[in-house]
Amino acid sequence: MKCDILLKGGHVLDPKNEVDGKCDVAIDKGLIASVAPNLPIESARKIIDVSGLYVTPGLIDIHMHAYATPGHRNAWAGDNSILPDGFSFRTGVTTMVDTGSAGWRNLDDFRNRVIDRCQTRLFAFVNICGLGMTDIAHEQNLYDLDPRLTAEIAKDNEDIVVGIKTAHYYGPDWTSVDRCLEAAEFAETRVMIDFGFFKKERPYYQLLTEKLRKGDISTHVFRGPTPWFDSQGRVLPYLHDARSKGVILDVGHGAGSFCFRNAVPAIEQGFYPDSISTDLHVLCMNQGMLDMTTTMSKFLVMGMPISEVVRCSTVNPALEIGHPELGHLSVGAVADVAVLNLMQGSFGYADSFGGRIVGTKRLLCELTLKDGRLAWDWNARAAIGYRDIADKNYGTRDGEYLVMPPDA
């Protein structure tokens, strides 16, 4: 069996297929061709040695912000958004989901400017607010929270829209959540709730146990104000009840939504998130959160097994957004692959509030392939020694030609 690329000698972690051991991965025509030990090198057009590294499905970050257009004061979209390709592949991420940066008024603009132009596979939650996150004040405008128009734009763009989102609502009532759920019913999809500002009139436990349905997503689950533990320090029953109901608990780290005080005891008790996500934007990309592999590393040093960290960063988020074709290395699946170096040493990690922990592990992405094509190669593993390139035109470009001096 011929293949375009053979990843040789790595430790494959593919939670969906329960693969956890040394295997080679063959890729042909953009798809996974084989995952097995000791695949023959004679079959490969290019062999990449990944010995000593973990080979996983391409990582999926289901909470970030990418509507990079001019924003307004207090904006999330625009002023605080990033362009995906500069942050995705270098951290092993092949799929991202923008979470509500655009609403029914500007989703088409977001699609034209960003989604259809980037190399990263990019999906979106539509904000129940028509103008999305262009300004937090807009998200308080009840006249702009239109369930039917939101559902219509979601249906018209069902190839990229994975749900309905609400965030940053100040009011003491459930209006934004209820209208978000109403739109999701019309569009036959899920919601993601950025609970944002806590109010005594709308407690978090009520959101999880009464409002959200099976498959709906609560993000920022490790926020500081989230009630997590009883007087004996045990995870509160309502969180177990929500999980039993099928509500998804997502990390959504961000600049102000992840607190070690809540995360560490929960992980120690074996209460893991359903998905690990970054809430990537300009306010957290250079401090605190940093990136996807750093966020994953925090859960490693808090005590989650690497297999579970990978599960929460691949197959789980793929299923949560309704794209089961992603997040695994099954034969015939799209060849989205991350190759990760689990480094050993002394590494410090910060939460969103300056809290710090130190651990002995850190994940670094060495190689990323999307659709079977090389997208990131930190250690030049796909290149070959320049002395081994026999072509006399090595180093020239199309249309260039060599002119030798007379005394050559």
Tab-separated table of C-alpha atoms in Angstrom, residues 109-265:
chain	number	residue	atom	x	y	z
A	109	ASP	CA	-19.673	39.453	6.938
A	110	PHE	CA	-17.772	37.202	9.352
A	111	ARG	CA	-18.045	34.330	6.911
A	112	ASN	CA	-16.856	36.386	3.939
A	113	ARG	CA	-13.994	38.090	5.756
A	114	VAL	CA	-12.650	35.242	7.872
A	115	ILE	CA	-14.265	31.793	7.762
A	116	ASP	CA	-14.067	31.312	3.996
A	117	ARG	CA	-10.534	32.735	3.819
A	118	CYS	CA	-8.591	30.959	6.561
A	119	GLN	CA	-6.787	27.629	6.297
A	120	THR	CA	-7.898	26.543	9.768
A	121	ARG	CA	-11.193	24.640	9.765
A	122	LEU	CA	-13.434	27.227	11.407
A	123	PHE	CA	-16.999	26.799	12.669
A	124	ALA	CA	-19.176	29.281	14.566
A	125	PHE	CA	-21.824	29.664	17.230
A	126	VAL	CA	-24.214	32.471	16.247
A	127	ASN	CA	-24.814	35.024	18.975
A	128	ILE	CA	-28.464	35.541	19.915
A	129	CYS	CA	-27.615	39.260	19.831
A	130	GLY	CA	-27.915	40.452	16.234
A	131	LEU	CA	-24.648	42.401	16.371
A	132	GLY	CA	-22.810	39.681	18.261
A	133	MET	CA	-19.980	40.834	20.485
A	134	THR	CA	-19.223	44.072	18.675
A	135	ASP	CA	-19.996	45.856	21.926
A	136	ILE	CA	-21.080	44.550	25.334
A	137	ALA	CA	-23.766	47.243	25.455
A	138	HIS	CA	-25.349	45.724	22.356
A	139	GLU	CA	-25.721	42.414	24.169
A	140	GLN	CA	-28.099	44.081	26.629
A	141	ASN	CA	-30.476	45.196	23.844
A	142	LEU	CA	-33.483	42.912	24.245
A	143	TYR	CA	-34.910	44.089	20.917
A	144	ASP	CA	-31.880	42.628	19.140
A	145	LEU	CA	-32.175	39.171	20.748
A	146	ASP	CA	-34.305	37.669	17.984
A	147	PRO	CA	-34.744	33.868	18.103
A	148	ARG	CA	-36.309	33.482	14.645
A	149	LEU	CA	-33.795	35.598	12.739
A	150	THR	CA	-30.970	33.895	14.619
A	151	ALA	CA	-32.348	30.473	13.726
A	152	GLU	CA	-32.776	31.474	10.084
A	153	ILE	CA	-29.151	32.592	9.704
A	154	ALA	CA	-28.023	29.416	11.465
A	155	LYS	CA	-30.000	27.253	9.045
A	156	ASP	CA	-28.797	29.240	6.024
A	157	ASN	CA	-25.202	28.576	7.138
A	158	GLU	CA	-25.594	25.100	8.605
A	159	ASP	CA	-22.309	23.970	7.018
A	160	ILE	CA	-20.394	26.251	9.405
A	161	VAL	CA	-22.824	27.010	12.260
A	162	VAL	CA	-22.732	24.545	15.163
A	163	GLY	CA	-25.067	26.269	17.622
A	164	ILE	CA	-26.405	29.428	19.266
A	165	LYS	CA	-24.514	31.460	21.884
A	166	THR	CA	-25.272	34.032	24.530
A	167	ALA	CA	-22.741	35.911	26.651
A	168	HIS	CA	-22.136	39.017	28.753
A	169	TYR	CA	-25.778	39.576	29.658
A	170	TYR	CA	-26.084	41.832	32.738
A	171	GLY	CA	-29.805	41.487	33.431
A	172	PRO	CA	-31.147	39.647	36.493
A	173	ASP	CA	-33.518	37.556	34.354
A	174	TRP	CA	-33.154	34.606	31.979
A	175	THR	CA	-34.124	36.500	28.811
A	176	SER	CA	-30.921	35.952	26.829
A	177	VAL	CA	-30.734	32.288	27.833
A	178	ASP	CA	-34.400	31.638	27.059
A	179	ARG	CA	-34.205	33.301	23.657
A	180	CYS	CA	-30.984	31.446	22.914
A	181	LEU	CA	-32.733	28.167	23.694
A	182	GLU	CA	-35.744	29.206	21.610
A	183	ALA	CA	-33.505	29.896	18.604
A	184	ALA	CA	-31.781	26.554	19.104
A	185	GLU	CA	-35.157	24.794	19.063
A	186	PHE	CA	-36.066	26.503	15.784
A	187	ALA	CA	-32.678	25.642	14.255
A	188	GLU	CA	-32.566	22.153	15.773
A	189	THR	CA	-29.146	22.715	17.278
A	190	ARG	CA	-27.373	23.196	20.609
A	191	VAL	CA	-26.530	26.246	22.694
A	192	MET	CA	-23.364	27.425	24.372
A	193	ILE	CA	-23.963	29.604	27.414
A	194	ASP	CA	-21.237	31.966	28.582
A	195	PHE	CA	-22.881	32.522	31.934
A	196	GLY	CA	-20.876	35.680	32.361
A	197	PHE	CA	-22.272	37.748	35.176
A	198	PHE	CA	-23.743	35.898	38.142
A	199	LYS	CA	-27.003	37.118	39.642
A	200	LYS	CA	-28.832	35.799	42.681
A	201	GLU	CA	-32.022	35.817	40.604
A	202	ARG	CA	-30.528	33.399	38.070
A	203	PRO	CA	-28.163	31.053	39.924
A	204	TYR	CA	-25.750	28.845	38.040
A	205	TYR	CA	-27.156	25.625	39.461
A	206	GLN	CA	-30.536	26.494	37.957
A	207	LEU	CA	-28.965	27.037	34.544
A	208	LEU	CA	-27.314	23.613	34.589
A	209	THR	CA	-30.099	21.564	36.109
A	210	GLU	CA	-33.259	23.284	34.812
A	211	LYS	CA	-32.507	25.348	31.719
A	212	LEU	CA	-29.930	23.467	29.673
A	213	ARG	CA	-30.770	20.340	27.704
A	214	LYS	CA	-28.751	17.261	26.897
A	215	GLY	CA	-25.921	18.320	24.575
A	216	ASP	CA	-26.039	22.000	25.494
A	217	ILE	CA	-22.726	23.510	26.576
A	218	SER	CA	-21.869	25.543	29.652
A	219	THR	CA	-18.488	27.166	29.104
A	220	HIS	CA	-16.167	28.863	31.649
A	221	VAL	CA	-16.994	26.086	34.086
A	222	PHE	CA	-13.958	26.842	36.298
A	223	ARG	CA	-14.760	30.550	36.770
A	224	GLY	CA	-13.945	31.930	40.204
A	225	PRO	CA	-17.558	32.663	41.285
A	226	THR	CA	-18.819	29.213	40.235
A	227	PRO	CA	-20.097	27.294	43.290
A	228	TRP	CA	-18.065	24.088	43.174
A	229	PHE	CA	-17.647	22.588	46.661
A	230	ASP	CA	-19.603	21.889	49.823
A	231	SER	CA	-18.352	22.606	53.348
A	232	GLN	CA	-16.258	19.387	53.252
A	233	GLY	CA	-14.645	20.405	49.958
A	234	ARG	CA	-16.560	17.866	47.861
A	235	VAL	CA	-17.866	18.637	44.363
A	236	LEU	CA	-21.459	19.780	44.735
A	237	PRO	CA	-24.232	17.362	43.666
A	238	TYR	CA	-25.732	19.746	41.082
A	239	LEU	CA	-22.587	19.414	38.950
A	240	HIS	CA	-22.877	15.626	38.999
A	241	ASP	CA	-26.582	15.962	38.203
A	242	ALA	CA	-25.859	18.216	35.221
A	243	ARG	CA	-23.332	15.749	33.864
A	244	SER	CA	-25.742	12.852	34.303
A	245	LYS	CA	-28.331	14.878	32.393
A	246	GLY	CA	-25.870	15.259	29.487
A	247	VAL	CA	-25.014	18.946	29.886
A	248	ILE	CA	-21.505	19.626	28.542
A	249	LEU	CA	-19.011	21.319	30.883
A	250	ASP	CA	-16.391	23.180	28.860
A	251	VAL	CA	-13.258	24.952	30.122
A	252	GLY	CA	-13.176	28.198	28.101
A	253	HIS	CA	-10.067	29.447	29.927
A	254	GLY	CA	-9.817	33.017	28.617
A	255	ALA	CA	-8.520	36.082	30.429
A	256	GLY	CA	-10.938	35.958	33.358
A	257	SER	CA	-12.628	32.581	33.417
A	258	PHE	CA	-10.221	30.004	34.829
A	259	CYS	CA	-9.317	29.685	38.491
A	260	PHE	CA	-6.940	27.064	39.931
A	261	ARG	CA	-8.827	27.348	43.233
A	262	ASN	CA	-11.757	25.580	41.556
A	263	ALA	CA	-9.950	23.459	38.989
A	264	VAL	CA	-7.321	21.763	41.146
A	265	PRO	CA	-9.679	20.238	43.775
